[in-house]
Short mmCIF file of C-alpha atoms and ligand atoms in Angstrom, two decimals:
data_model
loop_
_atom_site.label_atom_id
_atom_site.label_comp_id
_atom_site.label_asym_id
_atom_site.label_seq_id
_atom_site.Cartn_x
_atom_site.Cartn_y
_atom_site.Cartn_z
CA UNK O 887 3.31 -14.65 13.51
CA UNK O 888 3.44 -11.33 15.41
CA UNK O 889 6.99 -10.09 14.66
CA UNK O 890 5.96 -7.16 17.65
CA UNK O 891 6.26 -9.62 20.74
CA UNK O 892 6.56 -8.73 24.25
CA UNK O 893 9.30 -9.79 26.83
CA UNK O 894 9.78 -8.40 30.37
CA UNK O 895 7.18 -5.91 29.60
CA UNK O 896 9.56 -4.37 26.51
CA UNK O 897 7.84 -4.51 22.80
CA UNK O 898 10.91 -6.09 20.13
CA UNK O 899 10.51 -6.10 16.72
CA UNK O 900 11.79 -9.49 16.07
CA UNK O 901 14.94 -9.69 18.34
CA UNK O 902 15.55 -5.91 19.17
CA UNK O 903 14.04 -3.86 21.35
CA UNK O 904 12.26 -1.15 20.64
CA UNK O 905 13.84 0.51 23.22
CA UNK O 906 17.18 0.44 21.80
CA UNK O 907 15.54 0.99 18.12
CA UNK O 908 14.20 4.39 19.63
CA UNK O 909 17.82 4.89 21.23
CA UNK O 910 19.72 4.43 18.73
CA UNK O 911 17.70 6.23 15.40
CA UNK O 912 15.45 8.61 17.22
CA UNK O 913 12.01 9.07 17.10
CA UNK O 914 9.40 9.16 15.35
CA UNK O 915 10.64 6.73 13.18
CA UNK O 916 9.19 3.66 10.71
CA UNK O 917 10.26 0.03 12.01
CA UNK O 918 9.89 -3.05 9.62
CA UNK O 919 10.43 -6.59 10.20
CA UNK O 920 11.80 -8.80 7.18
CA UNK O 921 10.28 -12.11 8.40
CA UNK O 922 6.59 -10.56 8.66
CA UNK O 923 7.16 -9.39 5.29
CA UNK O 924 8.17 -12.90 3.67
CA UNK O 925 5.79 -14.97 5.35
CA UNK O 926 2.95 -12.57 4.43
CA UNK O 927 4.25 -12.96 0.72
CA UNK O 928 4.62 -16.71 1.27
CA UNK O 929 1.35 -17.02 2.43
CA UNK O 930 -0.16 -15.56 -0.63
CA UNK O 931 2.04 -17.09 -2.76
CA UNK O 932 1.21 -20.73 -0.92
CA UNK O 933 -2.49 -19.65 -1.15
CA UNK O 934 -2.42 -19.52 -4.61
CA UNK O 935 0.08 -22.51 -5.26
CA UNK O 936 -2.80 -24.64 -7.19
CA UNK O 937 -2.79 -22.41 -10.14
CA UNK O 938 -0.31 -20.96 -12.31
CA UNK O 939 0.18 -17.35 -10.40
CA UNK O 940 2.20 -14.28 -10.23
CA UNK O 941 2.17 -11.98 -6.92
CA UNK O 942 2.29 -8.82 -8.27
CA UNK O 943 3.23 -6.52 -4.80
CA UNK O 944 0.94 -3.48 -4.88
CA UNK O 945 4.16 -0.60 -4.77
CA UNK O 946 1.90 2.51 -3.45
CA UNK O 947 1.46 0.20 -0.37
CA UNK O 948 5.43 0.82 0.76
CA UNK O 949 7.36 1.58 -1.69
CA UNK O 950 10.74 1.68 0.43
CA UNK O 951 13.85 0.27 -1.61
CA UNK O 952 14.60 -2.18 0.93
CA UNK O 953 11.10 -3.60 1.74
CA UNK O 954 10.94 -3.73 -2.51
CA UNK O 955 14.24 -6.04 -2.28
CA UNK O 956 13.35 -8.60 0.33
CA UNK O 957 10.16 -9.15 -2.04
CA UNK O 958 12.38 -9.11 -5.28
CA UNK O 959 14.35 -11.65 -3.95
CA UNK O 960 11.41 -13.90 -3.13
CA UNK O 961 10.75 -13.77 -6.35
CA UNK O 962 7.85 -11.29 -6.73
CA UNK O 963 6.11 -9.30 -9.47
CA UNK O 964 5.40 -6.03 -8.75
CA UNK O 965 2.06 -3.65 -9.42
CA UNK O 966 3.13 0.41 -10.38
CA UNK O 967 1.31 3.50 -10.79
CA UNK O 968 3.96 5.82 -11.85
CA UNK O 969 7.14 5.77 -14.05
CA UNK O 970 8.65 6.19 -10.10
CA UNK O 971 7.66 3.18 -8.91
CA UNK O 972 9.13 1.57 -11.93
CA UNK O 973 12.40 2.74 -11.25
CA UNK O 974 12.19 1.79 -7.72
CA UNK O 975 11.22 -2.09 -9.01
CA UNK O 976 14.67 -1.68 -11.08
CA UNK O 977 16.80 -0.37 -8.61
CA UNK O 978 15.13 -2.78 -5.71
CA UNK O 979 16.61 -5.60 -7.92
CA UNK O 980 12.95 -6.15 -9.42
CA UNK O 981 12.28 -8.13 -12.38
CA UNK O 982 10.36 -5.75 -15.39
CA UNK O 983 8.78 -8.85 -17.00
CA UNK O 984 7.02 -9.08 -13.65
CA UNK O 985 5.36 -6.08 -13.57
CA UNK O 986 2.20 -4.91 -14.63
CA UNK O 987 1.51 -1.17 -14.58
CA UNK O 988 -1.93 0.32 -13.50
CA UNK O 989 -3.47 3.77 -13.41
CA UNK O 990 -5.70 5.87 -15.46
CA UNK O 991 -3.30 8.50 -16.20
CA UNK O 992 -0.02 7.17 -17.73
CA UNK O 993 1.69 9.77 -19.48
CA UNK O 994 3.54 9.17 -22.57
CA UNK O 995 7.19 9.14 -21.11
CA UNK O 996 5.85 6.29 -18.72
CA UNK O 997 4.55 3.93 -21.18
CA UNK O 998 8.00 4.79 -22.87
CA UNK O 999 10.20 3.66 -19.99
CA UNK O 1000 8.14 0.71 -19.40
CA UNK O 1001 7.99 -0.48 -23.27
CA UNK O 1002 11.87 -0.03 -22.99
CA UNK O 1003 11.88 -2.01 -19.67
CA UNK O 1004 9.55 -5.08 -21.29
CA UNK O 1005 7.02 -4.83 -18.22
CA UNK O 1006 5.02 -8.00 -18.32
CA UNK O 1007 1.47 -5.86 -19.47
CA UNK O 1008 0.10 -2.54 -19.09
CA UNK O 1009 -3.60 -2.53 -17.23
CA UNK O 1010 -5.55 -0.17 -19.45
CA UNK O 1011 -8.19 1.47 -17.99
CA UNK O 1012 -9.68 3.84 -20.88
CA UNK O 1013 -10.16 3.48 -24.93
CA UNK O 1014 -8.18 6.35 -25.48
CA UNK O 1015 -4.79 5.46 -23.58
CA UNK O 1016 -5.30 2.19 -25.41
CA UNK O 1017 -4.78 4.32 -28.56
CA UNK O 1018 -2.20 6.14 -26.94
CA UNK O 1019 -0.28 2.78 -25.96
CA UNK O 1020 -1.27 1.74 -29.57
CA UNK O 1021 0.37 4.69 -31.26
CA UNK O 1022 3.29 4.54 -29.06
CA UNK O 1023 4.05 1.17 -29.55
CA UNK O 1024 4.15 1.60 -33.62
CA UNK O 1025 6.78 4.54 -32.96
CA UNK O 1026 8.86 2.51 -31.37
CA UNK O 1027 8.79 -0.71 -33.25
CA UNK O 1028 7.09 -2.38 -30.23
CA UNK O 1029 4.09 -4.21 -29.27
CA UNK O 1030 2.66 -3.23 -25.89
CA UNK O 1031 1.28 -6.26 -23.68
CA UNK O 1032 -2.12 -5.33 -22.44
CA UNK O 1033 -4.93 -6.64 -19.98
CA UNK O 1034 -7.68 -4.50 -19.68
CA UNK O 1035 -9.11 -3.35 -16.09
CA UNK O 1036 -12.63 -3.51 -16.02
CA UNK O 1037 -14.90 -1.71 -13.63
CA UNK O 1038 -17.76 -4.49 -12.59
CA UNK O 1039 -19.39 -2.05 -10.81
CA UNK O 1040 -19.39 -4.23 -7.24
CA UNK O 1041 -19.59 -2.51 -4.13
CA UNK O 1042 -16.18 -3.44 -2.06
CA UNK O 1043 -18.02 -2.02 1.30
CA UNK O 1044 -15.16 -0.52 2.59
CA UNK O 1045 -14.24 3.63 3.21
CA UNK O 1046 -15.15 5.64 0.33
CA UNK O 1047 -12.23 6.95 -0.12
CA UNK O 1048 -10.53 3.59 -1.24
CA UNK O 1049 -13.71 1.83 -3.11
CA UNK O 1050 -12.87 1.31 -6.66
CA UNK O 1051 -15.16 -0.92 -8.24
CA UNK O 1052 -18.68 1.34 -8.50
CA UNK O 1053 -19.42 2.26 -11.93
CA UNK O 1054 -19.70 6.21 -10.27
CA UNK O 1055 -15.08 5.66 -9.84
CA UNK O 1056 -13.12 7.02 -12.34
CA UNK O 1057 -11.33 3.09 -12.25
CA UNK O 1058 -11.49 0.92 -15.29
CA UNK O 1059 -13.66 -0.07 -17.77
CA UNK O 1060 -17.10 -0.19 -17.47
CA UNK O 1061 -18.31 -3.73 -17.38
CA UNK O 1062 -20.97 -2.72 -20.22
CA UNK O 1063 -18.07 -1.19 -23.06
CA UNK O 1064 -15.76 -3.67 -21.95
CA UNK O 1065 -16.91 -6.04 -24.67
CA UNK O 1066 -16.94 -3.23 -27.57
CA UNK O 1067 -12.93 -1.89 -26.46
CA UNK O 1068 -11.86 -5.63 -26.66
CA UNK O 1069 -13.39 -6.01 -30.00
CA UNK O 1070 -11.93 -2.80 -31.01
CA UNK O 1071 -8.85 -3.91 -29.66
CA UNK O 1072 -8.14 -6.64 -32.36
CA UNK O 1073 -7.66 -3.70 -34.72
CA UNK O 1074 -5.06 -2.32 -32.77
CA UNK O 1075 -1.81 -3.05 -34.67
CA UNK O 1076 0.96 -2.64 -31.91
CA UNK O 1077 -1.30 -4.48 -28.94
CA UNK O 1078 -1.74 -8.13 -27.46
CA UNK O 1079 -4.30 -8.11 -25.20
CA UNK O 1080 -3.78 -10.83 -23.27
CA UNK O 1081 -5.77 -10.86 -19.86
CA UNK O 1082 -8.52 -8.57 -17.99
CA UNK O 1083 -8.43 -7.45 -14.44
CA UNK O 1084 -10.14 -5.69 -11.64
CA UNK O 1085 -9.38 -4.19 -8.59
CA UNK O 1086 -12.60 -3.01 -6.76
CA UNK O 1087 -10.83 -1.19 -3.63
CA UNK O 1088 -8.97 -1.90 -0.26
CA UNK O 1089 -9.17 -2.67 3.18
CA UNK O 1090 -12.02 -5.56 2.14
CA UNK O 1091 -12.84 -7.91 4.59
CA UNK O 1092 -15.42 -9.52 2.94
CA UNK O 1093 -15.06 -12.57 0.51
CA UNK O 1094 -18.47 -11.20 -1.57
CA UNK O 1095 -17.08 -8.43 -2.97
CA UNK O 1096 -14.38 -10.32 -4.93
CA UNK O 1097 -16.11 -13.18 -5.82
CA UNK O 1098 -19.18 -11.18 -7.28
CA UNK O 1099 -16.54 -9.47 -9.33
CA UNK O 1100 -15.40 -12.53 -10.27
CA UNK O 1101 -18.02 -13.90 -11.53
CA UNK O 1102 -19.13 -11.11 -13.24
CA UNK O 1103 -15.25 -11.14 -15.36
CA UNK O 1104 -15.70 -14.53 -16.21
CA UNK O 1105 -19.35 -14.69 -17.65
CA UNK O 1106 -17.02 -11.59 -20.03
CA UNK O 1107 -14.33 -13.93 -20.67
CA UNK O 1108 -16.85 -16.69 -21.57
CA UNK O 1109 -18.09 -13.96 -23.70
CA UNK O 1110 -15.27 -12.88 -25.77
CA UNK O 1111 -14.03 -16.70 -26.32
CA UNK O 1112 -17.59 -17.43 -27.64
CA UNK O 1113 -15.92 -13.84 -30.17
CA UNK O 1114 -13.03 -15.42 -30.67
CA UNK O 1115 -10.76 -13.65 -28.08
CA UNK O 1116 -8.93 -15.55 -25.99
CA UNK O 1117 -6.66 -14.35 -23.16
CA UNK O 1118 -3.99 -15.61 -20.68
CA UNK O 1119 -4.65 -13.94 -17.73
CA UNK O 1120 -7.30 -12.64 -14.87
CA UNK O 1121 -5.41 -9.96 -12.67
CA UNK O 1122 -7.63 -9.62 -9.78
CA UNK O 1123 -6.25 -6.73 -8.06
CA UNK O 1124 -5.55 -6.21 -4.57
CA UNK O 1125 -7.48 -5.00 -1.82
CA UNK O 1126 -7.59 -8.02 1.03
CA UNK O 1127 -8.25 -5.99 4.30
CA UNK O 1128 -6.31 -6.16 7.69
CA UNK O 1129 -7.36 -6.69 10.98
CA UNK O 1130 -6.50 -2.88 12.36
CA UNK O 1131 -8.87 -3.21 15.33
CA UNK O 1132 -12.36 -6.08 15.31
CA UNK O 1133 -12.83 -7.14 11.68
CA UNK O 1134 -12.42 -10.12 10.92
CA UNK O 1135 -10.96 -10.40 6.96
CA UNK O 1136 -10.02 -13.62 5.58
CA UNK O 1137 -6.64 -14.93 5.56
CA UNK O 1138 -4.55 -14.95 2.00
CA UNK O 1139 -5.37 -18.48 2.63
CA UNK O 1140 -9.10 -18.19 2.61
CA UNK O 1141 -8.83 -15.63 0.44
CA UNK O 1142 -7.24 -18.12 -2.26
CA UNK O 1143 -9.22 -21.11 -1.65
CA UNK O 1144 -12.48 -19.37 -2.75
CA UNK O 1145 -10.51 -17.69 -5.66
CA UNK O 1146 -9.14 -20.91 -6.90
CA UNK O 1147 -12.50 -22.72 -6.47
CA UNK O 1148 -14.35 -19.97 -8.56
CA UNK O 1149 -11.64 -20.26 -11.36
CA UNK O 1150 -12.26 -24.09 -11.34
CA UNK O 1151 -11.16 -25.94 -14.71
CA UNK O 1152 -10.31 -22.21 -16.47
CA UNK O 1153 -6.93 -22.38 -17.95
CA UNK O 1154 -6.04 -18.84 -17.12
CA UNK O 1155 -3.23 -17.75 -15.11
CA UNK O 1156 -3.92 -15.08 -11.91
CA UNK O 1157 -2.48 -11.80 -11.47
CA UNK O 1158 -2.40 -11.02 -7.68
CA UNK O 1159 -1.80 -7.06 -6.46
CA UNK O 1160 -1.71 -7.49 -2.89
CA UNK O 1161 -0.16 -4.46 -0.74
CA UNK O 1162 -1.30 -3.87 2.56
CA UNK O 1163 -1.89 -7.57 3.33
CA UNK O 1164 1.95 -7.96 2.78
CA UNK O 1165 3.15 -4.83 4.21
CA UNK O 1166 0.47 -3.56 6.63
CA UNK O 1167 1.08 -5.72 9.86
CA UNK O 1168 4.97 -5.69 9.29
CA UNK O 1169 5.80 -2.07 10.40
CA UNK O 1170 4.63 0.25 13.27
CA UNK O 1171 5.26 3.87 14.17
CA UNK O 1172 7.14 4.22 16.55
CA UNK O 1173 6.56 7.65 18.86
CA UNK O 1174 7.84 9.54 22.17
CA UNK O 1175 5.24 11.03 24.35
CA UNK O 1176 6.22 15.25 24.71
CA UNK O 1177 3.32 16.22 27.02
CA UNK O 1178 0.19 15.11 28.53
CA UNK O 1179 -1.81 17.70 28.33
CA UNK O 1180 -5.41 17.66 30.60
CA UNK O 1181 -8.14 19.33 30.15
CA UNK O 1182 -11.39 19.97 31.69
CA UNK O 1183 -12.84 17.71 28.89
CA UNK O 1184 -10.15 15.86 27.35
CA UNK O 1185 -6.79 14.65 28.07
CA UNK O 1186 -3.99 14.38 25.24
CA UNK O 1187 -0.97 12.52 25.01
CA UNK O 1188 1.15 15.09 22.47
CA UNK O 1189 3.59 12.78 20.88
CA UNK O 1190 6.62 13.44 18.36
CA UNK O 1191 4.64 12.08 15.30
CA UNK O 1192 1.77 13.30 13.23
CA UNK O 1193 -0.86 13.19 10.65
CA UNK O 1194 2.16 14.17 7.98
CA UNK O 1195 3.98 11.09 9.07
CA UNK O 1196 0.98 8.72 9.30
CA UNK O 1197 -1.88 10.52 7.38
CA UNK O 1198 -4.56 7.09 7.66
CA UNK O 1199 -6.21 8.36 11.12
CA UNK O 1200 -6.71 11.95 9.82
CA UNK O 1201 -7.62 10.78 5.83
CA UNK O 1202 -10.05 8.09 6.79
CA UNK O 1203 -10.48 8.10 10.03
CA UNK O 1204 -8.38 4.83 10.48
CA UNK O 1205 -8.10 2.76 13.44
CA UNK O 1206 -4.33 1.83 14.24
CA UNK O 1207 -3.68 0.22 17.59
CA UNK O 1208 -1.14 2.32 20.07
CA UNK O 1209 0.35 0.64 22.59
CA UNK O 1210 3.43 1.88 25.21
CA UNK O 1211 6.44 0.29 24.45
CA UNK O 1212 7.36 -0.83 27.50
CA UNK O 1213 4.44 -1.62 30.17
CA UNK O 1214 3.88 -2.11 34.11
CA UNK O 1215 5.90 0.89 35.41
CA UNK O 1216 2.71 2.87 35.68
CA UNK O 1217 -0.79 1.44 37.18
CA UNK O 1218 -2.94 4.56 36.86
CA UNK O 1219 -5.19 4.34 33.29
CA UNK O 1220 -6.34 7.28 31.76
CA UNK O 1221 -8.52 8.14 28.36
CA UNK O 1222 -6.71 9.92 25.74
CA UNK O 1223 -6.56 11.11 22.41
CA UNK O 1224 -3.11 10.60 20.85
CA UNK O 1225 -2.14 14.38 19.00
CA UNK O 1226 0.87 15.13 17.47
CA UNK O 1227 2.13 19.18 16.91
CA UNK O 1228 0.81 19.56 13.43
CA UNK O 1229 -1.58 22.84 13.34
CA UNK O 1230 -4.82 20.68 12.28
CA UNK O 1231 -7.65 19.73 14.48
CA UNK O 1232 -7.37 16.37 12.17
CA UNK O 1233 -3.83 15.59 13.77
CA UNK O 1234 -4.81 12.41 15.72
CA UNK O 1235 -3.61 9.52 15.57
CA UNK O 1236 -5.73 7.95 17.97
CA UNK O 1237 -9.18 8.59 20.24
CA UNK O 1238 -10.09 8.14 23.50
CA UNK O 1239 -7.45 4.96 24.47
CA UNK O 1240 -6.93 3.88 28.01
CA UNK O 1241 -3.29 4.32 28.66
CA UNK O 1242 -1.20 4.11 31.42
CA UNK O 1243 1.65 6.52 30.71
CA UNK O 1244 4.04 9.82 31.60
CA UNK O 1245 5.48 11.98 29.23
CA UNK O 1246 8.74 10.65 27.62
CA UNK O 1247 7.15 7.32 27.17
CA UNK O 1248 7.56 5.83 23.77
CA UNK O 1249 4.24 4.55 22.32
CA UNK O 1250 3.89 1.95 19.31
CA UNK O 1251 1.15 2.58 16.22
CA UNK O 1252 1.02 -0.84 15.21
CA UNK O 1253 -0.04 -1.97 11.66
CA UNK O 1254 1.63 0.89 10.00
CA UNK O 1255 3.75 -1.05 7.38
CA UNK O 1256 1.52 -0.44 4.49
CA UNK O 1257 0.31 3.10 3.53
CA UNK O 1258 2.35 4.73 6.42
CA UNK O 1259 5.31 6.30 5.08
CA UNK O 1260 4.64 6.26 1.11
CA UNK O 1261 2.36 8.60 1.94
CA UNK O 1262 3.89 10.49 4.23
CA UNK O 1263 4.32 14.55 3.88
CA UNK O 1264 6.55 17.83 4.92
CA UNK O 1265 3.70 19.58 6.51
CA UNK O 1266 4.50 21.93 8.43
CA UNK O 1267 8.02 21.68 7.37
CA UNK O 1268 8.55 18.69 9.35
CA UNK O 1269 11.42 16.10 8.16
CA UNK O 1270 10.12 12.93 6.82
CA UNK O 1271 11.37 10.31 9.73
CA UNK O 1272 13.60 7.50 9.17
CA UNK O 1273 12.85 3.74 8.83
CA UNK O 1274 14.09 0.65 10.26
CA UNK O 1275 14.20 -2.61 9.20
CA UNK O 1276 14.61 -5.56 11.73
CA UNK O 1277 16.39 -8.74 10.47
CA UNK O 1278 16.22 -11.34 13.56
CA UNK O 1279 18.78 -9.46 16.11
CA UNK O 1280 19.86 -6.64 13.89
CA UNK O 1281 18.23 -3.54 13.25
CA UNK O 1282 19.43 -1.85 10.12
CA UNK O 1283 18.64 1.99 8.98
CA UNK O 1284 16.95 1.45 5.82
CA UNK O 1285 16.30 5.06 4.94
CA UNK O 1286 17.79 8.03 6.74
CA UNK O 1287 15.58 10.57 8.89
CA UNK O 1288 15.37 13.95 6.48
CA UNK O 1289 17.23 16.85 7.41
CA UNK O 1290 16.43 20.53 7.82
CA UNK O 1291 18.64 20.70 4.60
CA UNK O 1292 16.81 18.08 3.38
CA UNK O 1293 13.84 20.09 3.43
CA UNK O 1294 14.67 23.25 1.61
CA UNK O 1295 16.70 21.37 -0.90
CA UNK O 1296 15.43 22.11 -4.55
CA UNK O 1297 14.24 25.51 -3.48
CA UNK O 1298 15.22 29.09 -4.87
CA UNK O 1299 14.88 32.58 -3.47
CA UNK O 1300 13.92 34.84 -6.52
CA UNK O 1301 17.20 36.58 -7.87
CA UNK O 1302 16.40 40.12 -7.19
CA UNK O 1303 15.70 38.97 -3.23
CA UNK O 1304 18.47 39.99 -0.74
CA UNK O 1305 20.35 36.95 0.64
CA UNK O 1306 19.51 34.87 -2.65
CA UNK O 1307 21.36 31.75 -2.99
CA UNK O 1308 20.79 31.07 -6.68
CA UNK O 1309 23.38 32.84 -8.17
N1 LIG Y 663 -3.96 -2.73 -7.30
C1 LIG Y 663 -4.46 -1.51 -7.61
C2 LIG Y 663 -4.77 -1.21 -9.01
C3 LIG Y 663 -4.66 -0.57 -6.60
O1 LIG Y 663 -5.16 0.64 -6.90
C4 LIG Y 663 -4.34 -0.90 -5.25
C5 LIG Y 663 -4.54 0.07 -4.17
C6 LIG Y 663 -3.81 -2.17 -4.98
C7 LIG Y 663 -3.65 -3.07 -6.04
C8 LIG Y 663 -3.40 -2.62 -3.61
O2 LIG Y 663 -4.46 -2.64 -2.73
P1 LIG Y 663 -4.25 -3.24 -1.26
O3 LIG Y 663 -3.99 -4.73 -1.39
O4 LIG Y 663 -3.13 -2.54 -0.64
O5 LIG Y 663 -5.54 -2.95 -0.58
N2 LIG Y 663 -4.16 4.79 1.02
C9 LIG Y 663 -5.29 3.93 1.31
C10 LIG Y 663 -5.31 2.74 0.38
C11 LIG Y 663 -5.35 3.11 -1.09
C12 LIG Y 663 -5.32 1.92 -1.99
C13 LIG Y 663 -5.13 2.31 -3.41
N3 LIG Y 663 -5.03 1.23 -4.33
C14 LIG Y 663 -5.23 3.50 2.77
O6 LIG Y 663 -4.31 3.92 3.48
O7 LIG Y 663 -6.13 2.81 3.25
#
């Protein structure tokens, strides 16, 4: 389902216009839509149905309380990198026991909280935060649940920037000591160890990728029961691509029939970490045009969003579709690049698109759902934008645009400074 649908030439989300959404909340601002959020989270959930599964939702992907909620009440377990995205699970109505928490740099006061919490396992990534959790766990009269992420050094062909799985990432364990940590790992008092895990990198559109790393886990697992170690679970991360422009990824569908048919007669449960297939396709950006702006060799549409509102175009050179909002008032098409006002020749959101539009115009940058706001910024002191989410006819304001107070909130002028506020 496309929850974006056109009628009379007007883009909804769902059943509201985007029109009105734009009207009524200002622009730029994030807009969601609940169904496209379920069903993608039913389809993976349905994808996996043949085995005994958990969805952990992938956080960092959107991280938004109310997008968190709709998943909590499906029922979903949730993947963190921080002690903030814990809290977040609670407050979202999330269940602990559900969670596992990865990273390679969990401080001490993070495995705290989530020992207190009961998370359902920690993903260790190194020997020495194994000893870390180990030591922790002791102090508090604890043991810590733990499934080790190994690196299987597999090549996810996607952007650099988000590849995971090559033995050069800082990500995991190397396949080659994993076998040495788990044996050390019976020694640790405090610690069950009770699955393994990867997660080679995102945006993958290729099946290869994850079933070579596959593999490659469960000739280890074959290898430590032959030891005597036996675990529960194979997490096997996230990282199933979108369609942003012409690939062509599986579906969670496709994606879980291989899966399930590689795990064939094992008896272990699967993790799942899923983000931007769940999140990605439900939201969009939505933007007003301020100028077009031609030049001799270019022409720019200047809109009200930028890079520090959607930072994928300018980070990794992303491809996000932009589309007017409403069509067939203008017939001229021109070639643009989409700009917004940051100072930074990397401020675009989009290259050379036809368009037919006029300043004023609202424009949609569609697939925006999943790494869109979370990582959002105040560059150039600009307010972090609101979001929407759409529930069949009603739109509801699901966080509040920043304001200029907002943005100098938690700041202090030094004391001896004339006009100081921090007395
Ligand atoms: N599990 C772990 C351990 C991860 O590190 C990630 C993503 C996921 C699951 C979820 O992956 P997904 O299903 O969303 O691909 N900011 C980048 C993506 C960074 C992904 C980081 N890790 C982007 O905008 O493309």
């Amino acid at each position: 389902m496309d929850p974006f649908n056109t009628r009379d030439g007007h883009l909804y989300a769902e059943g509201v216009a985007l029109t009105e959404i734009a009207e009524r909340y200002g622009t730029p601002c994030y807009v969601y839509s609940r169904a496209a959020i379920e069903e993608q989270w039913r389809a993976f959930d349905e994808a996996f149905a043949g085995a005994h599964h958990l969805i952990c939702y992938a956080v960092k992907a959107n991280s938004t309380l109310a997008v968190l909620n709709i998943l909590a009440q499906l029922g979903s377990g949730f993947d963190i990198v921080s002690i903030g995205e814990l809290e977040r699970v609670v407050k979202a109505g999330g269940d602990p026991a559900n969670v596992v928490f990865s990273g390679v740099g969990k401080r001490t006061d993070e495995m705290q909280r989530a020992l207190e919490t009961g998370i359902r396992c920690f993903n260790v990534e190194s020997r020495e935060e194994l000893q870390r959790l180990d030591q922790l766990a002791g102090h508090m009269g604890l043991r810590a649940p733990v499934s080790l992420r190994v690196n299987p050094d597999v090549d996810a062909k996607t952007h650099p920037h988000i590849a995971t799985g090559l033995n050069e990432s800082k990500f995991g364990i190397p396949i080659t000591s994993a076998r040495a940590i788990f044996a050390e790992s019976s020694t640790t008092a405090n610690v069950d160890i009770v699955g393994v895990g990867f997660h080679i990198g995102s945006q993958i559109t290729d099946m290869e990728p994850f079933l070579d790393a596959l593999r490659r886990l469960l000739k280890l697992m074959e290898e430590l029961e032959s030891e005597g170690i036996t675990l529960k679970h194979i997490d096997i991360g996230g990282g199933l691509g979108l369609r942003y422009h012409d690939e062509h990824p599986p579906t969670p569908a496709e994606y879980g029939a291989s899966v399930l048919a590689e795990l064939e007669g094992r008896p272990y449960a699967i993790v799942i970490e899923p983000g931007r297939a769940i999140a990605g396709h439900a939201g969009l950006l939505l933007t007003k045009i301020e100028y077009l702006k031609h030049t001799a060799q270019k022409n720019f549409v200047i809109v009200d969003a930028a890079m520090n509102d959607l930072a994928r175009p300018a980070m990794y050179d992303a491809w996000h579709d932009i589309v007017p909002v409403v069509t067939g008032r203008i017939r001229s098409r021109e070639r643009y690049d989409i700009v917004g006002p940051v100072c930074e020749s990397a401020d675009r959101l989009g290259k050379e698109r036809e368009l037919s539009v006029r300043a004023g115009d609202l424009l949609a940058v569609r697939s925006a759902g999943a790494y869109g706001f979370c990582m959002s910024s105040n560059y150039n002191s600009r307010p972090r934008v609101a979001e929407v989410m759409v529930d069949g006819e009603n739109a509801h304001l699901v966080r509040r645009r920043e304001s200029l107070a907002d943005l100098m909130a938690g700041e202090y002028l030094l004391p001896s400074y004339p006009n100081g506020t921090c007395a």
